[in-house]
């Protein structure tokens, strides 16, 4: 990699480059279903299939929000609607609305 590629201008940063910078960090994924996932990004591929560890899965049900803790998951990239680098999930919004 050239030194120019190592320090890209933020206006020219490509999506996969941004995700690559998030490896080892927390990431919040909002999915097509009524679920959200927050975990530490271990790796991903060109289809944005992601391996996450120390995961919390948030699911909105008619009874309220269900939280499931998972050690490690493989998240299919076709289910992802939005990624929030450094995001800690919807927990803050629940406390704010209580």
Backbone as numpy.savetxt, mean C-alpha at the origin, in Angstrom:
# Nx Ny Nz CAx CAy CAz Cx Cy Cz
22.82 1.75 -13.19 21.98 2.93 -13.19 22.86 4.17 -13.19
22.53 5.14 -13.98 23.31 6.37 -14.02 22.94 7.25 -12.84
23.78 8.23 -12.56 23.50 9.13 -11.44 22.26 9.97 -11.69
21.94 10.24 -12.96 20.73 10.99 -13.29 19.49 10.19 -12.92
19.53 8.87 -13.10 18.39 8.04 -12.76 18.27 7.86 -11.24
19.36 8.00 -10.52 19.34 7.83 -9.08 18.63 8.98 -8.38
18.66 10.18 -8.95 18.01 11.36 -8.36 17.08 12.00 -9.39
15.94 11.33 -9.68 15.05 11.90 -10.69 14.34 13.16 -10.20
14.03 14.02 -11.13 13.23 15.20 -10.85 11.84 14.71 -10.45
11.25 15.19 -9.34 9.94 14.70 -8.92 8.88 14.79 -10.01
8.99 15.75 -10.92 7.99 15.89 -11.97 8.13 14.80 -13.03
9.27 14.10 -13.07 9.46 13.05 -14.06 9.51 11.66 -13.42
9.17 11.56 -12.15 9.19 10.30 -11.43 8.06 9.40 -11.95
8.43 8.21 -12.40 7.44 7.26 -12.93 6.80 6.47 -11.79
5.57 5.98 -12.00 4.87 5.27 -10.93 5.67 4.11 -10.32
6.27 3.27 -11.15 7.02 2.14 -10.62 8.27 2.59 -9.87
8.83 3.75 -10.25 9.98 4.30 -9.51 9.55 4.73 -8.11
8.37 5.31 -8.01 7.86 5.73 -6.71 7.62 4.51 -5.82
7.01 3.47 -6.37 6.76 2.25 -5.59 8.09 1.63 -5.16
9.09 1.65 -6.05 10.40 1.10 -5.73 11.02 1.83 -4.53
10.80 3.12 -4.44 11.33 3.91 -3.33 10.64 3.54 -2.01
9.49 2.90 -2.09 8.71 2.55 -0.90 9.09 1.18 -0.32
9.96 0.43 -0.99 10.35 -0.88 -0.46 10.98 -0.69 0.92
10.49 -1.47 1.87 10.95 -1.38 3.25 10.14 -0.40 4.08
9.22 0.31 3.45 8.38 1.29 4.15 6.94 0.80 4.21
6.15 1.48 5.03 4.72 1.17 5.13 4.00 1.74 3.91
3.00 1.00 3.46 2.21 1.44 2.31 0.75 1.07 2.56
-0.15 1.94 2.16 -1.59 1.76 2.33 -2.18 1.54 0.95
-2.85 0.39 0.76 -3.47 0.07 -0.52 -4.99 0.03 -0.35
-5.68 0.79 -1.18 -7.13 0.77 -1.21 -7.51 -0.14 -2.38
-8.35 -1.13 -2.10 -8.68 -2.16 -3.08 -10.03 -1.94 -3.73
-10.28 -2.66 -4.82 -11.56 -2.57 -5.54 -12.74 -2.99 -4.68
-12.50 -3.91 -3.76 -13.55 -4.37 -2.86 -13.69 -3.37 -1.72
-14.39 -3.74 -0.68 -14.55 -2.84 0.47 -13.43 -3.07 1.48
-12.22 -3.33 0.97 -11.07 -3.60 1.84 -9.95 -2.60 1.61
-9.17 -2.41 2.67 -7.94 -1.63 2.59 -6.87 -2.44 3.30
-5.63 -2.34 2.81 -4.53 -3.11 3.35 -3.38 -2.16 3.66
-2.78 -2.33 4.84 -1.61 -1.55 5.23 -0.52 -2.54 5.65
0.67 -2.38 5.07 1.76 -3.27 5.43 3.09 -2.71 4.97
4.15 -3.43 5.33 5.50 -3.06 4.91 5.78 -3.72 3.57
6.13 -2.91 2.57 6.38 -3.41 1.22 7.73 -4.11 1.15
7.69 -5.40 0.79 8.93 -6.17 0.62 9.38 -6.20 -0.83
8.43 -6.18 -1.77 8.78 -6.22 -3.18 7.54 -6.17 -4.05
7.76 -5.99 -5.35 6.65 -5.91 -6.31 7.19 -6.25 -7.69
6.28 -6.48 -8.64 6.69 -6.74 -10.02 6.09 -5.69 -10.95
6.27 -5.88 -12.26 5.78 -4.90 -13.25 4.26 -4.76 -13.26
3.54 -5.74 -12.71 2.08 -5.69 -12.66 1.60 -5.15 -11.31
2.52 -4.69 -10.49 2.29 -4.15 -9.16 1.67 -5.21 -8.23
1.95 -6.49 -8.51 1.68 -7.52 -7.51 2.68 -7.24 -6.41
2.21 -7.23 -5.16 3.05 -6.79 -4.05 3.14 -7.84 -2.96
4.31 -7.96 -2.36 4.49 -8.77 -1.16 4.59 -7.80 0.01
3.70 -7.98 0.98 3.65 -7.12 2.16 3.79 -7.97 3.41
4.43 -7.41 4.43 4.50 -8.11 5.72 3.98 -7.19 6.81
3.72 -7.79 7.98 3.17 -7.05 9.12 1.94 -6.27 8.66
0.96 -7.02 8.16 -0.19 -6.46 7.45 -1.42 -6.35 8.35
-2.15 -5.26 8.16 -3.49 -5.11 8.72 -4.44 -4.95 7.53
-5.49 -5.78 7.53 -6.51 -5.69 6.49 -7.77 -5.11 7.13
-8.28 -4.04 6.56 -9.48 -3.37 7.06 -10.61 -3.67 6.10
-11.71 -4.20 6.63 -12.87 -4.51 5.80 -14.09 -3.84 6.41
-14.83 -3.11 5.59 -16.06 -2.46 6.05 -17.22 -3.41 5.81
-17.91 -3.75 6.88 -19.06 -4.64 6.80 -20.29 -3.91 7.35
-21.44 -4.55 7.25 -22.66 -3.93 7.78 -22.60 -3.79 9.30
-21.77 -4.61 9.97 -21.60 -4.53 11.42 -20.53 -3.51 11.83
-19.80 -2.96 10.88 -18.74 -2.01 11.18 -17.45 -2.43 10.51
-16.34 -1.91 11.02 -15.03 -2.19 10.42 -14.38 -3.38 11.11
-13.95 -4.35 10.30 -13.26 -5.53 10.80 -11.77 -5.39 10.46
-10.90 -5.63 11.44 -9.46 -5.55 11.23 -8.87 -6.94 11.41
-8.10 -7.39 10.41 -7.44 -8.69 10.45 -5.94 -8.46 10.34
-5.18 -9.07 11.25 -3.72 -8.97 11.19 -3.17 -10.20 10.49
-2.26 -9.96 9.55 -1.65 -11.04 8.77 -0.13 -10.86 8.78
0.58 -11.98 8.81 2.05 -11.90 8.85 2.62 -11.47 7.52
2.18 -12.10 6.42 2.72 -11.79 5.09 1.67 -12.14 4.04
1.54 -11.28 3.02 0.58 -11.55 1.95 1.19 -11.23 0.58
0.59 -11.82 -0.43 0.85 -11.47 -1.83 -0.42 -10.81 -2.33
-0.33 -9.53 -2.65 -1.48 -8.74 -3.09 -1.47 -8.63 -4.60
-2.55 -9.06 -5.24 -2.66 -9.01 -6.69 -2.85 -7.56 -7.13
-1.97 -7.08 -7.98 -1.99 -5.68 -8.41 -3.26 -5.26 -9.12
-3.98 -6.20 -9.75 -5.20 -5.82 -10.47 -6.33 -5.44 -9.51
-6.17 -5.71 -8.23 -7.19 -5.35 -7.24 -6.95 -3.99 -6.60
-5.82 -3.36 -6.89 -5.46 -2.10 -6.26 -6.04 -0.91 -7.01
-6.72 -0.04 -6.28 -7.28 1.18 -6.86 -6.35 2.36 -6.60
-5.79 2.41 -5.37 -4.92 3.53 -5.01 -3.88 3.07 -3.99
-2.66 3.60 -4.11 -1.59 3.35 -3.15 -1.22 4.65 -2.46
-1.01 4.58 -1.15 -0.60 5.74 -0.38 0.73 5.41 0.29
1.84 5.87 -0.28 3.14 5.61 0.35 3.19 6.23 1.74
3.67 5.44 2.71 3.76 5.94 4.07 2.45 5.99 4.81
1.37 5.58 4.13 0.05 5.63 4.75 -0.11 4.60 5.84
-0.80 4.97 6.90 -1.04 4.05 8.02 -2.47 3.55 8.03
-3.23 3.83 7.01 -4.57 3.26 6.92 -5.66 4.13 7.48
-6.85 3.55 7.55 -8.03 4.31 7.94 -8.21 4.49 9.44
-7.29 3.99 10.27 -7.47 4.07 11.72 -7.65 5.51 12.22
-6.89 6.43 11.67 -6.98 7.82 12.08 -8.33 8.43 11.80
-8.96 8.05 10.68 -10.27 8.60 10.34 -11.36 8.04 11.24
-11.19 6.82 11.73 -12.19 6.23 12.65 -12.19 7.01 13.95
-11.02 7.30 14.50 -10.90 8.03 15.76 -11.43 9.45 15.62
-11.22 10.06 14.44 -11.63 11.44 14.23 -13.15 11.57 14.14
-13.84 10.53 13.70 -15.29 10.60 13.53 -16.04 10.12 14.76
-15.34 9.55 15.75 -16.00 9.02 16.95 -16.44 10.13 17.87
